[in-house]
Each structure stands twice: as structure tokens, then as C-alpha cells.
GROMACS .gro file of C-alpha atoms in nm:
model
  440
    1MET     CA    1  -3.018  -0.683   3.261
    2THR     CA    2  -3.357  -0.586   3.392
    3THR     CA    3  -3.272  -0.458   3.739
    4PRO     CA    4  -3.190  -0.087   3.768
    5HIS     CA    5  -2.952  -0.158   4.053
    6ALA     CA    6  -2.675  -0.342   3.865
    7THR     CA    7  -2.527  -0.267   3.525
    8PRO     CA    8  -2.290  -0.507   3.343
    9ARG     CA    9  -1.961  -0.394   3.193
   10ALA     CA   10  -1.755  -0.615   2.959
   11THR     CA   11  -1.381  -0.637   3.025
   12THR     CA   12  -1.105  -0.865   2.903
   13GLU     CA   13  -1.157  -1.071   3.223
   14GLY     CA   14  -1.530  -1.122   3.167
   15THR     CA   15  -1.848  -0.938   3.262
   16VAL     CA   16  -1.822  -0.719   3.570
   17TYR     CA   17  -2.142  -0.606   3.751
   18THR     CA   18  -2.149  -0.274   3.931
   19VAL     CA   19  -2.409  -0.295   4.207
   20THR     CA   20  -2.554   0.034   4.323
   21GLY     CA   21  -2.821  -0.092   4.562
   22GLY     CA   22  -3.139  -0.295   4.574
   23ASP     CA   23  -3.213  -0.655   4.659
   24TRP     CA   24  -2.900  -0.874   4.650
   25ASP     CA   25  -3.098  -1.188   4.568
   26GLU     CA   26  -3.235  -1.014   4.260
   27VAL     CA   27  -2.883  -0.917   4.147
   28VAL     CA   28  -2.755  -1.272   4.193
   29GLU     CA   29  -3.049  -1.419   4.005
   30THR     CA   30  -3.000  -1.184   3.710
   31ALA     CA   31  -2.625  -1.257   3.696
   32ALA     CA   32  -2.696  -1.630   3.699
   33LYS     CA   33  -2.915  -1.591   3.391
   34SER     CA   34  -2.641  -1.412   3.194
   35ASP     CA   35  -2.465  -1.600   2.917
   36ASP     CA   36  -2.136  -1.735   3.052
   37GLU     CA   37  -2.035  -1.863   2.709
   38ARG     CA   38  -1.970  -1.513   2.575
   39ILE     CA   39  -1.602  -1.427   2.618
   40ILE     CA   40  -1.356  -1.166   2.496
   41VAL     CA   41  -1.054  -1.288   2.297
   42ASN     CA   42  -0.752  -1.083   2.191
   43MET     CA   43  -0.615  -1.203   1.860
   44GLY     CA   44  -0.274  -1.040   1.830
   45PRO     CA   45  -0.089  -0.818   1.824
   46GLN     CA   46   0.169  -1.051   1.681
   47HIS     CA   47   0.315  -1.065   1.335
   48PRO     CA   48   0.214  -1.402   1.183
   49SER     CA   49  -0.144  -1.428   1.057
   50THR     CA   50  -0.248  -1.078   1.168
   51HIS     CA   51  -0.069  -0.876   0.899
   52GLY     CA   52   0.171  -0.691   1.122
   53VAL     CA   53   0.099  -0.562   1.468
   54LEU     CA   54  -0.279  -0.564   1.433
   55ARG     CA   55  -0.486  -0.642   1.742
   56LEU     CA   56  -0.831  -0.788   1.691
   57ILE     CA   57  -1.065  -0.773   1.990
   58LEU     CA   58  -1.327  -1.044   1.939
   59GLU     CA   59  -1.632  -1.117   2.151
   60ILE     CA   60  -1.722  -1.476   2.083
   61GLU     CA   61  -2.010  -1.701   2.181
   62GLY     CA   62  -1.893  -2.054   2.125
   63GLU     CA   63  -1.735  -2.043   1.779
   64THR     CA   64  -1.941  -1.745   1.661
   65VAL     CA   65  -1.805  -1.391   1.658
   66THR     CA   66  -2.066  -1.159   1.804
   67GLU     CA   67  -1.853  -0.844   1.801
   68ALA     CA   68  -1.522  -0.759   1.633
   69ARG     CA   69  -1.305  -0.449   1.672
   70CYS     CA   70  -0.959  -0.349   1.549
   71GLY     CA   71  -0.693  -0.221   1.786
   72ILE     CA   72  -0.430  -0.021   1.600
   73GLY     CA   73  -0.143   0.212   1.685
   74TYR     CA   74   0.125  -0.038   1.781
   75LEU     CA   75   0.372   0.053   1.506
   76HIS     CA   76   0.450   0.411   1.617
   77THR     CA   77   0.617   0.532   1.296
   78GLY     CA   78   0.517   0.899   1.316
   79ILE     CA   79   0.601   0.936   0.947
   80GLU     CA   80   0.352   1.216   0.874
   81LYS     CA   81   0.495   1.427   1.157
   82ASN     CA   82   0.855   1.350   1.059
   83LEU     CA   83   0.787   1.485   0.710
   84GLU     CA   84   0.748   1.832   0.861
   85PHE     CA   85   1.114   1.828   0.969
   86ARG     CA   86   1.275   1.724   0.638
   87ASN     CA   87   1.294   1.899   0.302
   88TRP     CA   88   1.064   1.804   0.018
   89THR     CA   89   1.307   1.563  -0.148
   90GLN     CA   90   1.399   1.392   0.176
   91GLY     CA   91   1.029   1.323   0.228
   92THR     CA   92   1.044   1.039  -0.024
   93THR     CA   93   1.269   0.839   0.210
   94PHE     CA   94   0.990   0.851   0.471
   95VAL     CA   95   0.681   0.785   0.259
   96THR     CA   96   0.839   0.484   0.088
   97ARG     CA   97   0.839   0.312   0.429
   98MET     CA   98   0.469   0.355   0.505
   99ASP     CA   99   0.302   0.062   0.330
  100TYR     CA  100   0.633  -0.118   0.281
  101LEU     CA  101   0.480  -0.356   0.026
  102THR     CA  102   0.376  -0.072  -0.207
  103SER     CA  103   0.672   0.167  -0.186
  104PHE     CA  104   0.651   0.299  -0.542
  105PHE     CA  105   0.284   0.395  -0.502
  106ASN     CA  106   0.362   0.591  -0.184
  107GLU     CA  107   0.643   0.775  -0.360
  108THR     CA  108   0.440   0.851  -0.672
  109ALA     CA  109   0.140   0.988  -0.482
  110TYR     CA  110   0.361   1.212  -0.267
  111CYS     CA  111   0.570   1.338  -0.560
  112ARG     CA  112   0.261   1.409  -0.773
  113ALA     CA  113   0.120   1.629  -0.495
  114VAL     CA  114   0.450   1.818  -0.461
  115GLU     CA  115   0.472   1.858  -0.841
  116THR     CA  116   0.118   1.999  -0.845
  117LEU     CA  117   0.217   2.265  -0.591
  118LEU     CA  118   0.530   2.344  -0.795
  119GLY     CA  119   0.321   2.367  -1.114
  120ILE     CA  120   0.547   2.125  -1.301
  121GLU     CA  121   0.313   1.826  -1.338
  122ASP     CA  122   0.308   1.877  -1.717
  123ASP     CA  123   0.687   1.911  -1.734
  124ILE     CA  124   0.770   1.562  -1.608
  125PRO     CA  125   0.964   1.386  -1.889
  126ASP     CA  126   0.779   1.111  -2.074
  127ARG     CA  127   1.051   0.859  -1.994
  128ALA     CA  128   1.015   0.930  -1.622
  129ASN     CA  129   0.637   0.875  -1.637
  130VAL     CA  130   0.677   0.549  -1.830
  131ILE     CA  131   0.929   0.419  -1.575
  132ARG     CA  132   0.698   0.526  -1.291
  133VAL     CA  133   0.412   0.325  -1.445
  134LEU     CA  134   0.642   0.029  -1.507
  135LEU     CA  135   0.760   0.022  -1.145
  136MET     CA  136   0.411   0.070  -1.002
  137GLU     CA  137   0.274  -0.222  -1.202
  138LEU     CA  138   0.565  -0.444  -1.097
  139ASN     CA  139   0.487  -0.331  -0.743
  140ARG     CA  140   0.121  -0.427  -0.789
  141LEU     CA  141   0.239  -0.774  -0.886
  142SER     CA  142   0.470  -0.811  -0.587
  143SER     CA  143   0.206  -0.680  -0.342
  144HIS     CA  144  -0.064  -0.915  -0.471
  145LEU     CA  145   0.182  -1.205  -0.459
  146VAL     CA  146   0.241  -1.139  -0.089
  147CYS     CA  147  -0.134  -1.117  -0.028
  148ILE     CA  148  -0.204  -1.446  -0.205
  149ALA     CA  149   0.101  -1.618  -0.052
  150THR     CA  150   0.034  -1.516   0.309
  151GLY     CA  151  -0.341  -1.565   0.267
  152GLY     CA  152  -0.276  -1.918   0.147
  153MET     CA  153  -0.039  -1.984   0.437
  154GLU     CA  154  -0.307  -1.874   0.684
  155LEU     CA  155  -0.544  -2.131   0.533
  156GLY     CA  156  -0.281  -2.404   0.547
  157ALA     CA  157  -0.208  -2.392   0.172
  158THR     CA  158   0.169  -2.374   0.214
  159THR     CA  159   0.242  -2.451  -0.151
  160ILE     CA  160   0.083  -2.123  -0.256
  161MET     CA  161   0.301  -1.942  -0.003
  162ILE     CA  162   0.616  -2.098  -0.148
  163TYR     CA  163   0.515  -2.014  -0.505
  164GLY     CA  164   0.413  -1.659  -0.415
  165PHE     CA  165   0.738  -1.570  -0.244
  166ARG     CA  166   0.935  -1.743  -0.518
  167ASP     CA  167   0.788  -1.511  -0.781
  168ARG     CA  168   0.810  -1.204  -0.557
  169GLU     CA  169   1.183  -1.263  -0.515
  170LEU     CA  170   1.225  -1.231  -0.891
  171ILE     CA  171   1.052  -0.891  -0.885
  172LEU     CA  172   1.261  -0.776  -0.589
  173ASP     CA  173   1.572  -0.868  -0.788
  174ALA     CA  174   1.449  -0.632  -1.062
  175TYR     CA  175   1.395  -0.355  -0.804
  176GLU     CA  176   1.749  -0.406  -0.680
  177LEU     CA  177   1.887  -0.382  -1.032
  178ILE     CA  178   1.700  -0.057  -1.102
  179THR     CA  179   1.708   0.126  -0.767
  180GLY     CA  180   1.985  -0.048  -0.575
  181LEU     CA  181   1.739  -0.163  -0.306
  182ARG     CA  182   1.482  -0.439  -0.270
  183MET     CA  183   1.249  -0.231  -0.051
  184ASN     CA  184   1.219   0.133   0.064
  185HIS     CA  185   1.362   0.276  -0.256
  186ALA     CA  186   1.315   0.657  -0.250
  187TYR     CA  187   1.369   0.627  -0.626
  188ILE     CA  188   1.077   0.841  -0.745
  189ARG     CA  189   1.156   1.206  -0.664
  190PRO     CA  190   0.974   1.537  -0.709
  191GLY     CA  191   1.038   1.626  -1.074
  192GLY     CA  192   1.117   1.276  -1.199
  193LEU     CA  193   1.342   0.993  -1.086
  194ALA     CA  194   1.665   0.964  -0.888
  195GLN     CA  195   1.842   0.810  -1.189
  196ASP     CA  196   1.777   0.638  -1.521
  197LEU     CA  197   1.744   0.266  -1.579
  198PRO     CA  198   2.085   0.094  -1.564
  199PRO     CA  199   2.231  -0.087  -1.867
  200GLY     CA  200   2.066  -0.424  -1.927
  201ALA     CA  201   1.752  -0.342  -1.726
  202VAL     CA  202   1.513  -0.365  -2.022
  203ASP     CA  203   1.642  -0.708  -2.125
  204HIS     CA  204   1.625  -0.826  -1.765
  205LEU     CA  205   1.263  -0.710  -1.736
  206ARG     CA  206   1.161  -0.882  -2.059
  207GLU     CA  207   1.300  -1.211  -1.927
  208LEU     CA  208   1.117  -1.149  -1.599
  209LEU     CA  209   0.787  -1.105  -1.788
  210LYS     CA  210   0.838  -1.439  -1.965
  211THR     CA  211   0.899  -1.614  -1.633
  212LEU     CA  212   0.597  -1.458  -1.463
  213ARG     CA  213   0.368  -1.535  -1.757
  214LYS     CA  214   0.477  -1.897  -1.727
  215ASN     CA  215   0.430  -1.910  -1.349
  216LEU     CA  216   0.096  -1.729  -1.303
  217PRO     CA  217  -0.121  -2.018  -1.433
  218GLU     CA  218   0.012  -2.229  -1.145
  219TYR     CA  219  -0.197  -2.028  -0.897
  220ASP     CA  220  -0.509  -2.107  -1.097
  221ALA     CA  221  -0.419  -2.476  -1.104
  222LEU     CA  222  -0.346  -2.482  -0.730
  223ALA     CA  223  -0.626  -2.274  -0.584
  224THR     CA  224  -0.896  -2.140  -0.817
  225GLY     CA  225  -1.081  -2.466  -0.863
  226ASN     CA  226  -0.961  -2.633  -0.543
  227PRO     CA  227  -1.276  -2.741  -0.350
  228ILE     CA  228  -1.105  -2.703  -0.009
  229PHE     CA  229  -0.974  -2.356  -0.096
  230LYS     CA  230  -1.314  -2.249  -0.227
  231ALA     CA  231  -1.499  -2.385   0.076
  232ARG     CA  232  -1.279  -2.176   0.307
  233MET     CA  233  -1.324  -1.854   0.106
  234GLN     CA  234  -1.664  -1.851  -0.059
  235ASN     CA  235  -1.929  -1.649   0.131
  236VAL     CA  236  -1.665  -1.551   0.387
  237GLY     CA  237  -1.586  -1.186   0.458
  238TYR     CA  238  -1.908  -1.082   0.282
  239LEU     CA  239  -1.949  -0.711   0.211
  240ASP     CA  240  -2.189  -0.591  -0.058
  241LEU     CA  241  -2.173  -0.271  -0.263
  242ALA     CA  242  -2.386  -0.070  -0.020
  243GLY     CA  243  -2.152  -0.167   0.264
  244CYS     CA  244  -1.844  -0.075   0.058
  245MET     CA  245  -1.985   0.267  -0.026
  246ALA     CA  246  -2.087   0.335   0.335
  247LEU     CA  247  -1.744   0.239   0.471
  248GLY     CA  248  -1.532   0.396   0.196
  249ALA     CA  249  -1.378   0.065   0.091
  250THR     CA  250  -1.184   0.071  -0.236
  251GLY     CA  251  -0.961  -0.160  -0.436
  252PRO     CA  252  -1.036  -0.533  -0.474
  253ILE     CA  253  -1.294  -0.513  -0.191
  254LEU     CA  254  -1.503  -0.265  -0.389
  255ARG     CA  255  -1.448  -0.441  -0.721
  256SER     CA  256  -1.552  -0.776  -0.569
  257ALA     CA  257  -1.893  -0.612  -0.517
  258GLY     CA  258  -1.924  -0.549  -0.890
  259LEU     CA  259  -1.820  -0.181  -0.923
  260PRO     CA  260  -1.530  -0.135  -1.171
  261HIS     CA  261  -1.388   0.170  -0.992
  262ASP     CA  262  -1.016   0.221  -1.059
  263LEU     CA  263  -0.839   0.558  -1.055
  264ARG     CA  264  -0.623   0.450  -1.349
  265LYS     CA  265  -0.943   0.467  -1.557
  266THR     CA  266  -1.165   0.718  -1.374
  267ASP     CA  267  -0.895   0.977  -1.294
  268PRO     CA  268  -0.586   0.877  -1.493
  269TYR     CA  269  -0.236   0.995  -1.405
  270CYS     CA  270   0.117   0.933  -1.537
  271GLY     CA  271  -0.031   0.866  -1.881
  272TYR     CA  272  -0.243   0.564  -1.778
  273GLU     CA  273  -0.510   0.671  -2.027
  274THR     CA  274  -0.272   0.569  -2.307
  275TYR     CA  275  -0.234   0.206  -2.189
  276GLU     CA  276  -0.459  -0.084  -2.276
  277PHE     CA  277  -0.577  -0.290  -1.979
  278ASP     CA  278  -0.901  -0.413  -1.821
  279ILE     CA  279  -1.048  -0.367  -1.473
  280PRO     CA  280  -1.156  -0.709  -1.339
  281THR     CA  281  -1.467  -0.728  -1.120
  282ALA     CA  282  -1.670  -0.998  -0.946
  283GLU     CA  283  -2.023  -1.021  -0.807
  284THR     CA  284  -1.940  -1.251  -0.516
  285CYS     CA  285  -1.874  -0.979  -0.251
  286ASP     CA  286  -1.654  -1.231  -0.065
  287ALA     CA  287  -1.293  -1.334  -0.004
  288TYR     CA  288  -1.291  -1.574  -0.299
  289GLY     CA  289  -1.392  -1.298  -0.541
  290ARG     CA  290  -1.111  -1.075  -0.411
  291PHE     CA  291  -0.865  -1.358  -0.468
  292LEU     CA  292  -0.980  -1.398  -0.830
  293ILE     CA  293  -0.961  -1.020  -0.885
  294ARG     CA  294  -0.602  -1.005  -0.760
  295LEU     CA  295  -0.505  -1.292  -0.989
  296GLU     CA  296  -0.652  -1.116  -1.291
  297GLU     CA  297  -0.501  -0.780  -1.191
  298MET     CA  298  -0.157  -0.945  -1.199
  299ARG     CA  299  -0.219  -1.053  -1.558
  300GLN     CA  300  -0.328  -0.700  -1.649
  301SER     CA  301  -0.016  -0.556  -1.482
  302LEU     CA  302   0.199  -0.779  -1.701
  303ARG     CA  303   0.020  -0.630  -2.004
  304ILE     CA  304   0.097  -0.277  -1.887
  305VAL     CA  305   0.464  -0.352  -1.809
  306GLU     CA  306   0.509  -0.495  -2.156
  307GLN     CA  307   0.361  -0.178  -2.309
  308CYS     CA  308   0.597   0.031  -2.095
  309LEU     CA  309   0.900  -0.156  -2.223
  310ASP     CA  310   0.784  -0.111  -2.583
  311ARG     CA  311   0.742   0.267  -2.550
  312LEU     CA  312   1.061   0.350  -2.359
  313GLU     CA  313   1.234   0.622  -2.559
  314PRO     CA  314   1.572   0.782  -2.481
  315GLY     CA  315   1.541   1.104  -2.286
  316PRO     CA  316   1.582   1.272  -1.949
  317VAL     CA  317   1.423   1.137  -1.631
  318MET     CA  318   1.419   1.466  -1.437
  319VAL     CA  319   1.277   1.810  -1.509
  320GLY     CA  320   1.517   2.058  -1.664
  321ASP     CA  321   1.489   2.319  -1.387
  322LYS     CA  322   1.821   2.290  -1.200
  323LYS     CA  323   1.668   2.462  -0.899
  324ILE     CA  324   1.449   2.155  -0.851
  325ALA     CA  325   1.634   1.871  -1.024
  326TRP     CA  326   1.840   1.700  -0.758
  327PRO     CA  327   2.031   1.476  -0.747
  328ALA     CA  328   2.165   1.539  -1.096
  329GLN     CA  329   2.390   1.321  -1.313
  330LEU     CA  330   2.445   1.045  -1.061
  331ALA     CA  331   2.736   0.809  -1.106
  332LEU     CA  332   2.894   0.519  -0.919
  333GLY     CA  333   3.209   0.613  -0.734
  334PRO     CA  334   3.435   0.484  -0.460
  335ASP     CA  335   3.193   0.625  -0.200
  336GLY     CA  336   2.891   0.447  -0.349
  337LEU     CA  337   2.649   0.668  -0.539
  338GLY     CA  338   2.708   1.037  -0.589
  339ASN     CA  339   2.725   1.313  -0.849
  340SER     CA  340   2.951   1.237  -1.142
  341LEU     CA  341   3.296   1.397  -1.127
  342ASP     CA  342   3.237   1.564  -1.463
  343HIS     CA  343   2.924   1.731  -1.328
  344ILE     CA  344   3.103   1.849  -1.013
  345LYS     CA  345   3.394   1.980  -1.220
  346ASN     CA  346   3.151   2.164  -1.448
  347ILE     CA  347   2.956   2.343  -1.175
  348MET     CA  348   3.267   2.422  -0.970
  349GLY     CA  349   3.492   2.533  -1.252
  350THR     CA  350   3.265   2.711  -1.499
  351SER     CA  351   2.966   2.864  -1.318
  352MET     CA  352   2.958   3.019  -0.974
  353GLU     CA  353   2.578   3.052  -1.004
  354ALA     CA  354   2.544   2.678  -1.073
  355LEU     CA  355   2.763   2.602  -0.773
  356ILE     CA  356   2.551   2.822  -0.546
  357HIS     CA  357   2.226   2.665  -0.670
  358HIS     CA  358   2.367   2.316  -0.623
  359PHE     CA  359   2.487   2.396  -0.270
  360LYS     CA  360   2.152   2.547  -0.165
  361LEU     CA  361   1.960   2.260  -0.325
  362VAL     CA  362   2.160   1.996  -0.139
  363THR     CA  363   2.178   2.169   0.200
  364GLU     CA  364   1.848   2.353   0.213
  365GLY     CA  365   1.623   2.212  -0.058
  366PHE     CA  366   1.392   2.389  -0.302
  367ARG     CA  367   1.102   2.609  -0.196
  368VAL     CA  368   0.743   2.516  -0.279
  369PRO     CA  369   0.484   2.794  -0.329
  370PRO     CA  370   0.219   2.825  -0.054
  371GLY     CA  371  -0.094   2.621  -0.111
  372GLN     CA  372  -0.237   2.275  -0.082
  373ALA     CA  373  -0.283   1.985  -0.319
  374TYR     CA  374  -0.435   1.638  -0.320
  375ALA     CA  375  -0.307   1.359  -0.541
  376ALA     CA  376  -0.427   0.999  -0.553
  377VAL     CA  377  -0.312   0.677  -0.717
  378GLU     CA  378  -0.468   0.332  -0.743
  379SER     CA  379  -0.254   0.120  -0.514
  380PRO     CA  380  -0.296  -0.260  -0.496
  381LYS     CA  381  -0.518  -0.212  -0.190
  382GLY     CA  382  -0.731   0.079  -0.317
  383GLU     CA  383  -0.720   0.458  -0.337
  384LEU     CA  384  -0.398   0.596  -0.190
  385GLY     CA  385  -0.427   0.972  -0.158
  386VAL     CA  386  -0.200   1.238  -0.013
  387HIS     CA  387  -0.294   1.589   0.099
  388VAL     CA  388   0.010   1.820   0.104
  389VAL     CA  389   0.014   2.172   0.250
  390SER     CA  390   0.298   2.419   0.191
  391ASP     CA  391   0.366   2.748   0.366
  392GLY     CA  392   0.620   2.851   0.104
  393GLY     CA  393   0.919   2.696   0.277
  394THR     CA  394   1.166   2.420   0.202
  395ARG     CA  395   0.974   2.171   0.418
  396PRO     CA  396   0.611   2.058   0.416
  397TYR     CA  397   0.378   2.235   0.657
  398ARG     CA  398   0.156   1.925   0.671
  399VAL     CA  399   0.131   1.594   0.488
  400HIS     CA  400  -0.157   1.355   0.544
  401PHE     CA  401  -0.214   1.025   0.367
  402ARG     CA  402  -0.544   0.857   0.294
  403ASP     CA  403  -0.411   0.503   0.314
  404PRO     CA  404  -0.642   0.229   0.184
  405SER     CA  405  -0.531  -0.021   0.452
  406PHE     CA  406  -0.656   0.217   0.723
  407THR     CA  407  -0.987   0.286   0.549
  408ASN     CA  408  -1.051  -0.073   0.445
  409LEU     CA  409  -0.995  -0.201   0.799
  410GLN     CA  410  -1.324  -0.032   0.891
  411SER     CA  411  -1.498  -0.313   0.704
  412MET     CA  412  -1.350  -0.583   0.931
  413ALA     CA  413  -1.641  -0.576   1.178
  414ALA     CA  414  -1.903  -0.593   0.902
  415MET     CA  415  -1.723  -0.889   0.743
  416CYS     CA  416  -1.662  -1.088   1.062
  417GLU     CA  417  -1.954  -1.040   1.300
  418GLY     CA  418  -2.191  -1.334   1.285
  419GLY     CA  419  -1.928  -1.561   1.132
  420GLN     CA  420  -1.692  -1.818   1.275
  421VAL     CA  421  -1.365  -1.744   1.455
  422ALA     CA  422  -1.171  -1.932   1.187
  423ASP     CA  423  -1.325  -1.710   0.920
  424VAL     CA  424  -1.183  -1.394   1.082
  425ILE     CA  425  -0.840  -1.488   0.947
  426VAL     CA  426  -0.980  -1.530   0.595
  427ALA     CA  427  -1.168  -1.198   0.608
  428VAL     CA  428  -0.866  -1.000   0.730
  429ALA     CA  429  -0.644  -1.167   0.470
  430SER     CA  430  -0.889  -1.065   0.197
  431ILE     CA  431  -0.867  -0.701   0.314
  432ASP     CA  432  -0.486  -0.727   0.281
  433PRO     CA  433  -0.397  -0.455   0.535
  434VAL     CA  434  -0.039  -0.349   0.599
  435MET     CA  435   0.009  -0.180   0.934
  436GLY     CA  436   0.285   0.044   0.804
  437GLY     CA  437   0.015   0.224   0.610
  438VAL     CA  438  -0.231   0.224   0.903
  439ASP     CA  439   0.000   0.359   1.175
  440ARG     CA  440   0.157   0.653   0.996
   0.00000   0.00000   0.00000
């Protein structure tokens, strides 16, 4: 616009000109020269193909995306604020629901931060750490399976979707056997785990590994060398290493640009430094490279799970401090899951002090010394960090998560602008955002 008397303003209904004076003929002539082909399109918010309630505001010129922006905030969970009104143990039931595809990573990051404030990070039993690693790597598998399955569905490759959800169901069955739930487990607790592995779990997991090892090559056969699949993904959603570093992108997005950054190697936790596994990378910087990385990461996760099963030794799964360790000695009863009758009889009949501690622990919760701590884990989507602040009470003063879905979504504009509308779906699928982690 060259005239000083009228300025354009883009809205969802088109370009609106605000005329402040001057020659009307000049205003009309300038408006006539404007590009009528440039329009604003709202993609979402709806659930299919936009990864939850994600709204994409696209300015398009023909089939080309000239500007892309994310609209977030439609989920309204308020989880971080809710954590301030529950005790430290109850917090796990909230954080497990954030990125609902990576529950065990949310729980582990939160519990590690709480354990750091308590000063008990070195007291966590070895068996508890091994089971944490085992569940996180199974969770990495199930999360990547959803990413590959839904990403394939969005491209029209429905067979991949069927295979992906088929294998994920097997992993969810294992979750249900171990925690009693298929999602939103609240199984990892400050100090250890809610309970030990049930009888038969190890044998069940070994059979699961055999099945997954047999099924994983099918994804290679279906997609990796498929010329249609490659044509839709190669050079789409391009983001090089400089762009990743500038935008704070982590996970498969960063590793597809060639940097082998993984917290399990660079800043190990839960004993990851004792496991043998590789960090896959690619030099493609595109959606196809991220697909290949996720496939290889699933194979590496199977390696780690197998090592976990081999090193499981009998032992406790919760710290010995009874002022922190709750719930203790769980058992199945007529009311579902509760403390074993022998444990209740012991604390009620032999020790008044034990009874008082148990009562205060259940009703009030344990106190965490004042301070702040940051803990991070390598989730399937990238660095998942949690900053926890305590004022010395039985509830958090503040909890804030650095969720990789939220951070990685910043790269959407860089990946999509200048590309085709159809490629927006591919780019967003390669980011693999989950809105439960974005709208906390």
C-alpha cells in the first residue's frame, strides 16, 4: 500500500482497509491492485489430523502457505495450577495426564524433581529405577507407534495406522497388567513406585518383546522404501540445525538435523549410563528423516527393555523412610487396591508412632524442604523438564513444565511457510505434538 490515507488489516474475512482521508479514487485504485488470491484459512481446532485441539491459522496464496501460526489454549487443563492445591504424592495423578501419550515420562520427571528437593535421589532402590527405565522405554515405543500410525493415516496410508495401533494395544495390555490402567497411571511416585511388578509380568514382557521384534520390520517394508510415502515426506517440514538451535527444538526434530543430543547420554538419570543403546541421527532435516529416527529409536528401546528384564533383582521399590513411603505394602482387597491387612494390623496394634505417621502421611502428606529443583528426562518428543518450587509445606508452591510439544510447535511456521497446504499436515505430524502437554 503506497497511499498514506488507507492502511490494510488482515482479518479472517479478508483484507479490510481503514480510510483516513485523501483521494477516494486513489484508494480504490490501490485496493484493486491488491492480491485477491491471498486468503486466511483456519485449519482446526478439531481432533482428527490436527493432533488434538490445535488451531492452525494459515495465510495462503493459491496452494502456497505464505504465513502460518499456531492457535493454542483450547484444552484448558490448568494442571500446573491444580498441583498447588494437592499434596506432593497426589501431584502424580495430575502430571500423568499432561502429555497423555507419555505418562511415565511426566511422572518420572516430576518425581525426580521432588526427590531432589527431599535429598533422596541416591536412596531410590535399584529395582525401582530399573522398572522406571523399563516403563519409560515401553512408553517411548507406544508414543512413536501413535506418531507413525496417525502420521500414516494423515497421508492416506491406512495400513500403517492399523499396524501401529495393533502393536500399541499390546503395550497398553502390559501397562494394564503392571499398573492396573492403560493410560494415566500415577504409578511412579516420589521415592519409588506405587507397587512392585505383579506375578507373571516378566514372562509377559519377554513374550511382548518377541512379538514386537517380529512386527517392527513390517513398518520398514510398508513405508521406508515406498516411493509414494517418500515423495510425500522428503524435503517437507525442513528445519536445519541452525533453525533447531534458534527455536529450542529437541528430540527427533533436532536429531534429524544431525545432532545426536539425547539426555539419556548427555545427562543420564535412573542409571541410563549403564545401558547399551545408540542414538540414531539423520542429515535430512525433514519429515522423512524424523520417521526413520523414530523407527530406529523403537529398536533401541527394545534393546533397553531387554536389558532391564535381565537385571531385575529382588528388592524394595520404595525408599525405606516411612515418613515418605506411601502407599506401603499394597494388596488387593474387596474394595479394590489398598494397604494389606497385615500392614494395617501391624501399625495399629504394635506401634502408636507408626499409626500417627501413617495417618499424617495419608491425610496431610509429607513435607518437602524449601527450595527449588529442575529435573529433565528425554521423552519421545524431546527434553521434558520440570521446575519445582517448595516453600516447606506439604504442597508444591509452584510447578512448571518445559514440555517438548509446546517448544517444538514454535518450529511449525519455519517448516510450513513457503510450502504447500497439503504439506502442513506432514510437517505437523513430524513434530508429533500432543496438546495435553501444550495446554497445561
